[in-house]
mmCIF file with all atom_site columns, C-alpha atoms in Angstrom:
data_model
loop_
_atom_site.group_PDB
_atom_site.id
_atom_site.type_symbol
_atom_site.label_atom_id
_atom_site.label_alt_id
_atom_site.label_comp_id
_atom_site.label_asym_id
_atom_site.label_entity_id
_atom_site.label_seq_id
_atom_site.pdbx_PDB_ins_code
_atom_site.Cartn_x
_atom_site.Cartn_y
_atom_site.Cartn_z
_atom_site.occupancy
_atom_site.B_iso_or_equiv
_atom_site.pdbx_formal_charge
_atom_site.auth_seq_id
_atom_site.auth_comp_id
_atom_site.auth_asym_id
_atom_site.auth_atom_id
_atom_site.pdbx_PDB_model_num
ATOM 1   C CA . MET A 1 1   ? -19.341 -31.851 13.801 1.00 0.00 ? 293 MET A CA 1
ATOM 2   C CA . ASN A 1 2   ? -19.863 -35.525 14.630 1.00 0.00 ? 294 ASN A CA 1
ATOM 3   C CA . LEU A 1 3   ? -17.350 -38.000 16.051 1.00 0.00 ? 295 LEU A CA 1
ATOM 4   C CA . GLY A 1 4   ? -16.428 -39.420 12.664 1.00 0.00 ? 296 GLY A CA 1
ATOM 5   C CA . GLU A 1 5   ? -15.752 -35.937 11.283 1.00 0.00 ? 297 GLU A CA 1
ATOM 6   C CA . MET A 1 6   ? -13.670 -35.045 14.331 1.00 0.00 ? 298 MET A CA 1
ATOM 7   C CA . HIS A 1 7   ? -11.641 -38.221 13.839 1.00 0.00 ? 299 HIS A CA 1
ATOM 8   C CA . SER A 1 8   ? -10.982 -37.273 10.207 1.00 0.00 ? 300 SER A CA 1
ATOM 9   C CA . GLU A 1 9   ? -10.018 -33.715 11.145 1.00 0.00 ? 301 GLU A CA 1
ATOM 10  C CA . ILE A 1 10  ? -7.558  -34.936 13.782 1.00 0.00 ? 302 ILE A CA 1
ATOM 11  C CA . GLU A 1 11  ? -5.950  -37.259 11.215 1.00 0.00 ? 303 GLU A CA 1
ATOM 12  C CA . ARG A 1 12  ? -5.795  -34.424 8.649  1.00 0.00 ? 304 ARG A CA 1
ATOM 13  C CA . LYS A 1 13  ? -4.027  -32.094 11.060 1.00 0.00 ? 305 LYS A CA 1
ATOM 14  C CA . LEU A 1 14  ? -1.527  -34.814 11.983 1.00 0.00 ? 306 LEU A CA 1
ATOM 15  C CA . ARG A 1 15  ? -0.859  -35.661 8.313  1.00 0.00 ? 307 ARG A CA 1
ATOM 16  C CA . ASN A 1 16  ? -0.026  -31.990 7.739  1.00 0.00 ? 308 ASN A CA 1
ATOM 17  C CA . LEU A 1 17  ? 2.652   -32.491 10.377 1.00 0.00 ? 309 LEU A CA 1
ATOM 18  C CA . ASP A 1 18  ? 3.893   -35.650 8.580  1.00 0.00 ? 310 ASP A CA 1
ATOM 19  C CA . ILE A 1 19  ? 2.552   -37.895 11.334 1.00 0.00 ? 311 ILE A CA 1
ATOM 20  C CA . ILE A 1 20  ? 0.469   -40.945 10.455 1.00 0.00 ? 312 ILE A CA 1
ATOM 21  C CA . ILE A 1 21  ? -1.483  -42.412 13.357 1.00 0.00 ? 313 ILE A CA 1
ATOM 22  C CA . ASP A 1 22  ? -2.320  -46.071 13.750 1.00 0.00 ? 314 ASP A CA 1
ATOM 23  C CA . THR A 1 23  ? -4.677  -45.887 16.695 1.00 0.00 ? 315 THR A CA 1
ATOM 24  C CA . PRO A 1 24  ? -7.802  -48.010 17.285 1.00 0.00 ? 316 PRO A CA 1
ATOM 25  C CA . THR A 1 25  ? -10.943 -45.933 16.959 1.00 0.00 ? 317 THR A CA 1
ATOM 26  C CA . THR A 1 26  ? -12.021 -46.902 20.483 1.00 0.00 ? 318 THR A CA 1
ATOM 27  C CA . GLU A 1 27  ? -8.780  -45.428 21.824 1.00 0.00 ? 319 GLU A CA 1
ATOM 28  C CA . LEU A 1 28  ? -9.300  -42.293 19.756 1.00 0.00 ? 320 LEU A CA 1
ATOM 29  C CA . SER A 1 29  ? -12.795 -41.953 21.238 1.00 0.00 ? 321 SER A CA 1
ATOM 30  C CA . SER A 1 30  ? -11.271 -42.157 24.721 1.00 0.00 ? 322 SER A CA 1
ATOM 31  C CA . ILE A 1 31  ? -8.745  -39.467 23.831 1.00 0.00 ? 323 ILE A CA 1
ATOM 32  C CA . ILE A 1 32  ? -11.473 -37.175 22.502 1.00 0.00 ? 324 ILE A CA 1
ATOM 33  C CA . TYR A 1 33  ? -13.496 -37.547 25.709 1.00 0.00 ? 325 TYR A CA 1
ATOM 34  C CA . GLU A 1 34  ? -10.429 -37.011 27.843 1.00 0.00 ? 326 GLU A CA 1
ATOM 35  C CA . CYS A 1 35  ? -10.032 -33.711 25.987 1.00 0.00 ? 327 CYS A CA 1
ATOM 36  C CA . VAL A 1 36  ? -13.724 -32.926 26.532 1.00 0.00 ? 328 VAL A CA 1
ATOM 37  C CA . TYR A 1 37  ? -13.240 -33.245 30.307 1.00 0.00 ? 329 TYR A CA 1
ATOM 38  C CA . LYS A 1 38  ? -10.194 -30.972 30.159 1.00 0.00 ? 330 LYS A CA 1
ATOM 39  C CA . PHE A 1 39  ? -12.309 -28.511 28.178 1.00 0.00 ? 331 PHE A CA 1
ATOM 40  C CA . ILE A 1 40  ? -15.064 -28.659 30.831 1.00 0.00 ? 332 ILE A CA 1
ATOM 41  C CA . ASP A 1 41  ? -12.592 -28.125 33.678 1.00 0.00 ? 333 ASP A CA 1
ATOM 42  C CA . LYS A 1 42  ? -11.054 -25.158 31.863 1.00 0.00 ? 334 LYS A CA 1
ATOM 43  C CA . TYR A 1 43  ? -14.332 -23.300 31.345 1.00 0.00 ? 335 TYR A CA 1
ATOM 44  C CA . TYR A 1 44  ? -15.909 -24.292 34.646 1.00 0.00 ? 336 TYR A CA 1
ATOM 45  C CA . LYS A 1 45  ? -13.237 -22.248 36.457 1.00 0.00 ? 337 LYS A CA 1
ATOM 46  C CA . THR A 1 46  ? -14.640 -19.019 34.979 1.00 0.00 ? 338 THR A CA 1
ATOM 47  C CA . PHE A 1 47  ? -18.258 -20.128 34.475 1.00 0.00 ? 339 PHE A CA 1
ATOM 48  C CA . GLU A 1 48  ? -19.854 -17.673 36.906 1.00 0.00 ? 340 GLU A CA 1
ATOM 49  C CA . GLU A 1 49  ? -18.180 -14.492 35.704 1.00 0.00 ? 341 GLU A CA 1
ATOM 50  C CA . ASP A 1 50  ? -17.526 -15.162 32.000 1.00 0.00 ? 342 ASP A CA 1
ATOM 51  C CA . GLU A 1 51  ? -20.216 -15.287 29.308 1.00 0.00 ? 343 GLU A CA 1
ATOM 52  C CA . ARG A 1 52  ? -17.937 -17.169 26.883 1.00 0.00 ? 344 ARG A CA 1
ATOM 53  C CA . SER A 1 53  ? -17.444 -19.920 29.460 1.00 0.00 ? 345 SER A CA 1
ATOM 54  C CA . ARG A 1 54  ? -21.189 -20.252 29.927 1.00 0.00 ? 346 ARG A CA 1
ATOM 55  C CA . LYS A 1 55  ? -21.628 -20.560 26.149 1.00 0.00 ? 347 LYS A CA 1
ATOM 56  C CA . ALA A 1 56  ? -18.857 -23.162 25.959 1.00 0.00 ? 348 ALA A CA 1
ATOM 57  C CA . LEU A 1 57  ? -20.674 -25.356 28.483 1.00 0.00 ? 349 LEU A CA 1
ATOM 58  C CA . GLY A 1 58  ? -24.210 -24.379 27.500 1.00 0.00 ? 350 GLY A CA 1
ATOM 59  C CA . LEU A 1 59  ? -25.153 -27.774 26.020 1.00 0.00 ? 351 LEU A CA 1
ATOM 60  C CA . LEU A 1 60  ? -24.027 -29.500 29.207 1.00 0.00 ? 352 LEU A CA 1
ATOM 61  C CA . THR A 1 61  ? -25.728 -27.092 31.606 1.00 0.00 ? 353 THR A CA 1
ATOM 62  C CA . ILE A 1 62  ? -29.000 -28.258 33.130 1.00 0.00 ? 354 ILE A CA 1
ATOM 63  C CA . GLU A 1 63  ? -31.421 -26.396 35.402 1.00 0.00 ? 355 GLU A CA 1
ATOM 64  C CA . THR A 1 64  ? -33.981 -28.323 37.398 1.00 0.00 ? 356 THR A CA 1
ATOM 65  C CA . ASP A 1 65  ? -36.496 -27.567 40.139 1.00 0.00 ? 357 ASP A CA 1
ATOM 66  C CA . ILE A 1 66  ? -36.480 -29.966 43.082 1.00 0.00 ? 358 ILE A CA 1
ATOM 67  C CA . THR A 1 67  ? -39.224 -30.105 45.689 1.00 0.00 ? 359 THR A CA 1
ATOM 68  C CA . PRO A 1 68  ? -37.434 -30.467 49.044 1.00 0.00 ? 360 PRO A CA 1
ATOM 69  C CA . SER A 1 69  ? -38.833 -32.737 51.733 1.00 0.00 ? 361 SER A CA 1
ATOM 70  C CA . SER A 1 70  ? -39.040 -31.962 55.437 1.00 0.00 ? 362 SER A CA 1
ATOM 71  C CA . ALA A 1 71  ? -39.890 -35.581 56.323 1.00 0.00 ? 363 ALA A CA 1
ATOM 72  C CA . ASP A 1 72  ? -37.385 -37.349 58.606 1.00 0.00 ? 364 ASP A CA 1
ATOM 73  C CA . PRO A 1 73  ? -34.997 -34.361 58.847 1.00 0.00 ? 365 PRO A CA 1
ATOM 74  C CA . ILE A 1 74  ? -31.336 -35.208 59.327 1.00 0.00 ? 366 ILE A CA 1
ATOM 75  C CA . PHE A 1 75  ? -30.651 -31.903 61.093 1.00 0.00 ? 367 PHE A CA 1
ATOM 76  C CA . PRO A 1 76  ? -32.973 -29.500 62.951 1.00 0.00 ? 368 PRO A CA 1
ATOM 77  C CA . ASN A 1 77  ? -34.866 -27.085 60.661 1.00 0.00 ? 369 ASN A CA 1
ATOM 78  C CA . SER A 1 78  ? -33.678 -28.895 57.564 1.00 0.00 ? 370 SER A CA 1
ATOM 79  C CA . TYR A 1 79  ? -35.049 -30.160 54.270 1.00 0.00 ? 371 TYR A CA 1
ATOM 80  C CA . ARG A 1 80  ? -33.771 -32.949 52.054 1.00 0.00 ? 372 ARG A CA 1
ATOM 81  C CA . ALA A 1 81  ? -33.294 -32.600 48.262 1.00 0.00 ? 373 ALA A CA 1
ATOM 82  C CA . THR A 1 82  ? -32.455 -35.683 46.218 1.00 0.00 ? 374 THR A CA 1
ATOM 83  C CA . LEU A 1 83  ? -30.074 -34.835 43.389 1.00 0.00 ? 375 LEU A CA 1
ATOM 84  C CA . PRO A 1 84  ? -29.934 -36.141 39.818 1.00 0.00 ? 376 PRO A CA 1
ATOM 85  C CA . THR A 1 85  ? -28.023 -39.398 39.501 1.00 0.00 ? 377 THR A CA 1
ATOM 86  C CA . ASN A 1 86  ? -24.338 -39.221 40.437 1.00 0.00 ? 378 ASN A CA 1
ATOM 87  C CA . THR A 1 87  ? -23.379 -40.351 36.946 1.00 0.00 ? 379 THR A CA 1
ATOM 88  C CA . GLU A 1 88  ? -25.015 -37.248 35.475 1.00 0.00 ? 380 GLU A CA 1
ATOM 89  C CA . LEU A 1 89  ? -24.094 -34.427 37.849 1.00 0.00 ? 381 LEU A CA 1
ATOM 90  C CA . LEU A 1 90  ? -20.523 -33.174 37.430 1.00 0.00 ? 382 LEU A CA 1
ATOM 91  C CA . TYR A 1 91  ? -20.420 -29.608 38.838 1.00 0.00 ? 383 TYR A CA 1
ATOM 92  C CA . THR A 1 92  ? -23.007 -27.457 40.614 1.00 0.00 ? 384 THR A CA 1
ATOM 93  C CA . VAL A 1 93  ? -23.250 -23.936 39.139 1.00 0.00 ? 385 VAL A CA 1
ATOM 94  C CA . LEU A 1 94  ? -26.519 -22.503 40.494 1.00 0.00 ? 386 LEU A CA 1
ATOM 95  C CA . GLU A 1 95  ? -28.454 -22.849 43.760 1.00 0.00 ? 387 GLU A CA 1
ATOM 96  C CA . ILE A 1 96  ? -31.524 -20.782 44.664 1.00 0.00 ? 388 ILE A CA 1
ATOM 97  C CA . VAL A 1 97  ? -34.271 -21.689 47.117 1.00 0.00 ? 389 VAL A CA 1
ATOM 98  C CA . THR A 1 98  ? -37.744 -20.297 47.673 1.00 0.00 ? 390 THR A CA 1
ATOM 99  C CA . LEU A 1 99  ? -37.996 -19.538 51.385 1.00 0.00 ? 391 LEU A CA 1
ATOM 100 C CA . ASP A 1 100 ? -41.322 -18.218 52.724 1.00 0.00 ? 392 ASP A CA 1
ATOM 101 C CA . GLY A 1 101 ? -42.256 -17.258 49.158 1.00 0.00 ? 393 GLY A CA 1
ATOM 102 C CA . VAL A 1 102 ? -39.016 -15.369 48.428 1.00 0.00 ? 394 VAL A CA 1
ATOM 103 C CA . GLU A 1 103 ? -35.984 -16.539 46.410 1.00 0.00 ? 395 GLU A CA 1
ATOM 104 C CA . VAL A 1 104 ? -32.859 -16.449 48.572 1.00 0.00 ? 396 VAL A CA 1
ATOM 105 C CA . LYS A 1 105 ? -29.192 -17.398 48.396 1.00 0.00 ? 397 LYS A CA 1
ATOM 106 C CA . VAL A 1 106 ? -27.749 -20.776 49.277 1.00 0.00 ? 398 VAL A CA 1
ATOM 107 C CA . LYS A 1 107 ? -24.423 -21.131 51.072 1.00 0.00 ? 399 LYS A CA 1
ATOM 108 C CA . PRO A 1 108 ? -22.597 -24.474 50.666 1.00 0.00 ? 400 PRO A CA 1
ATOM 109 C CA . ILE A 1 109 ? -20.936 -25.522 53.938 1.00 0.00 ? 401 ILE A CA 1
ATOM 110 C CA . SER A 1 110 ? -19.122 -28.583 55.229 1.00 0.00 ? 402 SER A CA 1
ATOM 111 C CA . LEU A 1 111 ? -20.320 -30.722 58.113 1.00 0.00 ? 403 LEU A CA 1
ATOM 112 C CA . ASP A 1 112 ? -17.522 -29.321 60.288 1.00 0.00 ? 404 ASP A CA 1
ATOM 113 C CA . ALA A 1 113 ? -18.570 -25.752 59.437 1.00 0.00 ? 405 ALA A CA 1
ATOM 114 C CA . TYR A 1 114 ? -22.175 -26.626 60.239 1.00 0.00 ? 406 TYR A CA 1
ATOM 115 C CA . ARG A 1 115 ? -21.219 -27.894 63.681 1.00 0.00 ? 407 ARG A CA 1
ATOM 116 C CA . THR A 1 116 ? -19.020 -24.867 64.382 1.00 0.00 ? 408 THR A CA 1
ATOM 117 C CA . ASN A 1 117 ? -21.373 -22.161 63.080 1.00 0.00 ? 409 ASN A CA 1
ATOM 118 C CA . LEU A 1 118 ? -24.414 -23.680 64.743 1.00 0.00 ? 410 LEU A CA 1
ATOM 119 C CA . LYS A 1 119 ? -22.962 -22.563 68.065 1.00 0.00 ? 411 LYS A CA 1
ATOM 120 C CA . ASN A 1 120 ? -22.768 -18.938 66.877 1.00 0.00 ? 412 ASN A CA 1
ATOM 121 C CA . SER A 1 121 ? -26.207 -17.327 66.529 1.00 0.00 ? 413 SER A CA 1
ATOM 122 C CA . PHE A 1 122 ? -24.734 -14.568 64.332 1.00 0.00 ? 414 PHE A CA 1
ATOM 123 C CA . LYS A 1 123 ? -23.681 -17.151 61.717 1.00 0.00 ? 415 LYS A CA 1
ATOM 124 C CA . ASN A 1 124 ? -26.911 -19.168 61.601 1.00 0.00 ? 416 ASN A CA 1
ATOM 125 C CA . PRO A 1 125 ? -29.225 -19.208 58.554 1.00 0.00 ? 417 PRO A CA 1
ATOM 126 C CA . TYR A 1 126 ? -31.515 -16.184 58.306 1.00 0.00 ? 418 TYR A CA 1
ATOM 127 C CA . ASN A 1 127 ? -34.300 -14.964 56.034 1.00 0.00 ? 419 ASN A CA 1
ATOM 128 C CA . ASN A 1 128 ? -31.882 -14.197 53.163 1.00 0.00 ? 420 ASN A CA 1
ATOM 129 C CA . LEU A 1 129 ? -29.572 -17.188 53.506 1.00 0.00 ? 421 LEU A CA 1
ATOM 130 C CA . VAL A 1 130 ? -29.927 -20.965 53.642 1.00 0.00 ? 422 VAL A CA 1
ATOM 131 C CA . TRP A 1 131 ? -27.156 -23.441 54.419 1.00 0.00 ? 423 TRP A CA 1
ATOM 132 C CA . ARG A 1 132 ? -26.544 -26.429 52.161 1.00 0.00 ? 424 ARG A CA 1
ATOM 133 C CA . LEU A 1 133 ? -24.651 -29.619 53.038 1.00 0.00 ? 425 LEU A CA 1
ATOM 134 C CA . GLU A 1 134 ? -23.958 -32.464 50.606 1.00 0.00 ? 426 GLU A CA 1
ATOM 135 C CA . LEU A 1 135 ? -24.200 -36.035 51.894 1.00 0.00 ? 427 LEU A CA 1
ATOM 136 C CA . ILE A 1 136 ? -24.358 -39.598 50.610 1.00 0.00 ? 428 ILE A CA 1
ATOM 137 C CA . PRO A 1 137 ? -26.543 -41.546 53.072 1.00 0.00 ? 429 PRO A CA 1
ATOM 138 C CA . SER A 1 138 ? -25.137 -44.833 54.342 1.00 0.00 ? 430 SER A CA 1
ATOM 139 C CA . GLY A 1 139 ? -26.002 -47.776 52.137 1.00 0.00 ? 431 GLY A CA 1
ATOM 140 C CA . THR A 1 140 ? -26.741 -45.641 49.063 1.00 0.00 ? 432 THR A CA 1
ATOM 141 C CA . THR A 1 141 ? -24.807 -44.043 46.198 1.00 0.00 ? 433 THR A CA 1
ATOM 142 C CA . THR A 1 142 ? -27.225 -41.136 45.694 1.00 0.00 ? 434 THR A CA 1
ATOM 143 C CA . LYS A 1 143 ? -26.145 -37.663 46.752 1.00 0.00 ? 435 LYS A CA 1
ATOM 144 C CA . ILE A 1 144 ? -28.571 -35.513 48.691 1.00 0.00 ? 436 ILE A CA 1
ATOM 145 C CA . HIS A 1 145 ? -28.456 -31.862 49.635 1.00 0.00 ? 437 HIS A CA 1
ATOM 146 C CA . ILE A 1 146 ? -29.513 -30.930 53.141 1.00 0.00 ? 438 ILE A CA 1
ATOM 147 C CA . LEU A 1 147 ? -30.934 -27.392 53.238 1.00 0.00 ? 439 LEU A CA 1
ATOM 148 C CA . VAL A 1 148 ? -30.911 -25.802 56.685 1.00 0.00 ? 440 VAL A CA 1
ATOM 149 C CA . VAL A 1 149 ? -33.351 -22.909 57.140 1.00 0.00 ? 441 VAL A CA 1
ATOM 150 C CA . PRO A 1 150 ? -34.140 -20.451 59.945 1.00 0.00 ? 442 PRO A CA 1
ATOM 151 C CA . ALA A 1 151 ? -36.449 -21.869 62.616 1.00 0.00 ? 443 ALA A CA 1
ATOM 152 C CA . GLY A 1 152 ? -40.111 -21.490 61.610 1.00 0.00 ? 444 GLY A CA 1
ATOM 153 C CA . SER A 1 153 ? -39.409 -20.893 57.902 1.00 0.00 ? 445 SER A CA 1
ATOM 154 C CA . THR A 1 154 ? -40.886 -22.905 55.038 1.00 0.00 ? 446 THR A CA 1
ATOM 155 C CA . LEU A 1 155 ? -38.911 -24.049 52.007 1.00 0.00 ? 447 LEU A CA 1
ATOM 156 C CA . THR A 1 156 ? -40.964 -24.786 48.891 1.00 0.00 ? 448 THR A CA 1
ATOM 157 C CA . ASN A 1 157 ? -38.498 -25.050 45.990 1.00 0.00 ? 449 ASN A CA 1
ATOM 158 C CA . TYR A 1 158 ? -34.828 -25.689 45.299 1.00 0.00 ? 450 TYR A CA 1
ATOM 159 C CA . LYS A 1 159 ? -33.540 -24.596 41.880 1.00 0.00 ? 451 LYS A CA 1
ATOM 160 C CA . LEU A 1 160 ? -30.370 -26.447 40.983 1.00 0.00 ? 452 LEU A CA 1
ATOM 161 C CA . GLY A 1 161 ? -28.149 -25.683 38.007 1.00 0.00 ? 453 GLY A CA 1
ATOM 162 C CA . TYR A 1 162 ? -25.403 -28.120 37.155 1.00 0.00 ? 454 TYR A CA 1
ATOM 163 C CA . ILE A 1 163 ? -22.967 -29.193 34.475 1.00 0.00 ? 455 ILE A CA 1
ATOM 164 C CA . LYS A 1 164 ? -23.657 -32.787 33.560 1.00 0.00 ? 456 LYS A CA 1
ATOM 165 C CA . ASN A 1 165 ? -21.226 -35.453 32.503 1.00 0.00 ? 457 ASN A CA 1
ATOM 166 C CA . PRO A 1 166 ? -21.078 -35.637 28.695 1.00 0.00 ? 458 PRO A CA 1
ATOM 167 C CA . THR A 1 167 ? -22.765 -38.587 27.031 1.00 0.00 ? 459 THR A CA 1
ATOM 168 C CA . LYS A 1 168 ? -20.045 -40.927 25.782 1.00 0.00 ? 460 LYS A CA 1
ATOM 169 C CA . TYR A 1 169 ? -20.135 -42.493 22.337 1.00 0.00 ? 461 TYR A CA 1
ATOM 170 C CA . THR A 1 170 ? -17.558 -44.471 20.377 1.00 0.00 ? 462 THR A CA 1
ATOM 171 C CA . ILE A 1 171 ? -16.605 -43.717 16.789 1.00 0.00 ? 463 ILE A CA 1
ATOM 172 C CA . GLU A 1 172 ? -17.114 -47.386 15.839 1.00 0.00 ? 464 GLU A CA 1
ATOM 173 C CA . ASP A 1 173 ? -20.658 -47.611 17.182 1.00 0.00 ? 465 ASP A CA 1
ATOM 174 C CA . ASN A 1 174 ? -21.863 -44.009 16.835 1.00 0.00 ? 466 ASN A CA 1
ATOM 175 C CA . PRO A 1 175 ? -19.789 -42.191 14.180 1.00 0.00 ? 467 PRO A CA 1
ATOM 176 C CA . THR A 1 176 ? -22.575 -39.694 13.457 1.00 0.00 ? 468 THR A CA 1
ATOM 177 C CA . SER A 1 177 ? -23.174 -38.779 17.119 1.00 0.00 ? 469 SER A CA 1
ATOM 178 C CA . GLU A 1 178 ? -22.509 -35.171 18.068 1.00 0.00 ? 470 GLU A CA 1
ATOM 179 C CA . LEU A 1 179 ? -20.441 -33.962 20.999 1.00 0.00 ? 471 LEU A CA 1
ATOM 180 C CA . GLU A 1 180 ? -22.367 -31.848 23.509 1.00 0.00 ? 472 GLU A CA 1
ATOM 181 C CA . ILE A 1 181 ? -20.028 -28.945 22.789 1.00 0.00 ? 473 ILE A CA 1
ATOM 182 C CA . PRO A 1 182 ? -21.107 -25.989 20.583 1.00 0.00 ? 474 PRO A CA 1
ATOM 183 C CA . ASP A 1 183 ? -19.684 -26.109 17.059 1.00 0.00 ? 475 ASP A CA 1
ATOM 184 C CA . ILE A 1 184 ? -17.632 -22.936 17.501 1.00 0.00 ? 476 ILE A CA 1
ATOM 185 C CA . PHE A 1 185 ? -15.678 -24.583 20.336 1.00 0.00 ? 477 PHE A CA 1
ATOM 186 C CA . GLN A 1 186 ? -15.140 -28.024 18.812 1.00 0.00 ? 478 GLN A CA 1
ATOM 187 C CA . TYR A 1 187 ? -11.828 -27.165 17.161 1.00 0.00 ? 479 TYR A CA 1
ATOM 188 C CA . GLU A 1 188 ? -10.500 -26.509 20.639 1.00 0.00 ? 480 GLU A CA 1
ATOM 189 C CA . ILE A 1 189 ? -11.203 -30.183 21.443 1.00 0.00 ? 481 ILE A CA 1
ATOM 190 C CA . ILE A 1 190 ? -9.530  -31.230 18.171 1.00 0.00 ? 482 ILE A CA 1
ATOM 191 C CA . ASP A 1 191 ? -6.436  -29.143 18.922 1.00 0.00 ? 483 ASP A CA 1
ATOM 192 C CA . MET A 1 192 ? -6.213  -30.673 22.411 1.00 0.00 ? 484 MET A CA 1
ATOM 193 C CA . ALA A 1 193 ? -6.373  -34.163 20.888 1.00 0.00 ? 485 ALA A CA 1
ATOM 194 C CA . VAL A 1 194 ? -3.690  -33.318 18.317 1.00 0.00 ? 486 VAL A CA 1
ATOM 195 C CA . GLU A 1 195 ? -1.445  -31.959 21.074 1.00 0.00 ? 487 GLU A CA 1
ATOM 196 C CA . MET A 1 196 ? -1.984  -35.141 23.086 1.00 0.00 ? 488 MET A CA 1
ATOM 197 C CA . PHE A 1 197 ? -0.989  -37.252 20.076 1.00 0.00 ? 489 PHE A CA 1
ATOM 198 C CA . LEU A 1 198 ? 2.090   -35.094 19.466 1.00 0.00 ? 490 LEU A CA 1
ATOM 199 C CA . ASN A 1 199 ? 3.183   -35.509 23.077 1.00 0.00 ? 491 ASN A CA 1
ATOM 200 C CA . SER A 1 200 ? 2.692   -39.298 22.841 1.00 0.00 ? 492 SER A CA 1
ATOM 201 C CA . TYR A 1 201 ? 4.503   -39.402 19.491 1.00 0.00 ? 493 TYR A CA 1
ATOM 202 C CA . SER A 1 202 ? 7.435   -37.418 20.878 1.00 0.00 ? 494 SER A CA 1
ATOM 203 C CA . LEU A 1 203 ? 7.630   -39.650 23.954 1.00 0.00 ? 495 LEU A CA 1
ATOM 204 C CA . LEU A 1 204 ? 7.536   -42.825 21.808 1.00 0.00 ? 496 LEU A CA 1
ATOM 205 C CA . ASN A 1 205 ? 10.317  -41.575 19.546 1.00 0.00 ? 497 ASN A CA 1
ATOM 206 C CA . THR A 1 206 ? 12.430  -40.647 22.570 1.00 0.00 ? 498 THR A CA 1
ATOM 207 C CA . LYS A 1 207 ? 12.081  -44.177 23.975 1.00 0.00 ? 499 LYS A CA 1
ATOM 208 C CA . ASN A 1 208 ? 13.037  -45.698 20.616 1.00 0.00 ? 500 ASN A CA 1
ATOM 209 C CA . VAL A 1 209 ? 16.236  -43.663 20.249 1.00 0.00 ? 501 VAL A CA 1
#
């Protein structure tokens, strides 16, 4: 279903409730995308353990292989991985590295946790676990991941899976553009938009009483 068809379906559902909307199409586009983000947040919460959630966000899920660099390390025994542009990456859903030829787990940690755990040899990275910190270097807007490995180990690949921000279109300019949501889930977006209109309509009527 494209944006124009979604617009028509929202209007049809509201007419069935005896509500006529007089909303600029640009505003309607904004409402639809606000609902898309609510949809993403809803299914991201159960993405790892629920197959339906993974299907719901399948068109927005990207996997990419990044070659990490050991040049100019920020921390000892660390590699740097430059992420996709900040405007694209919304949520990280998969992280696997190839360490000494073997795929191993990645553990996201904060800078404070890094400093604390570094003092405890039992909590340091080992041959089945790599630490990952997320930073935005001074003077830039690009996120990087710092991957901390056991001393003497070699990191050759960083597989990153993420949910990207949806591409935004307007009904006026791109009425035939498709949402990056599978067809079987699009009525959920429509129902969210209708509910948002009903809440706004109810609030407006209350103010006018």
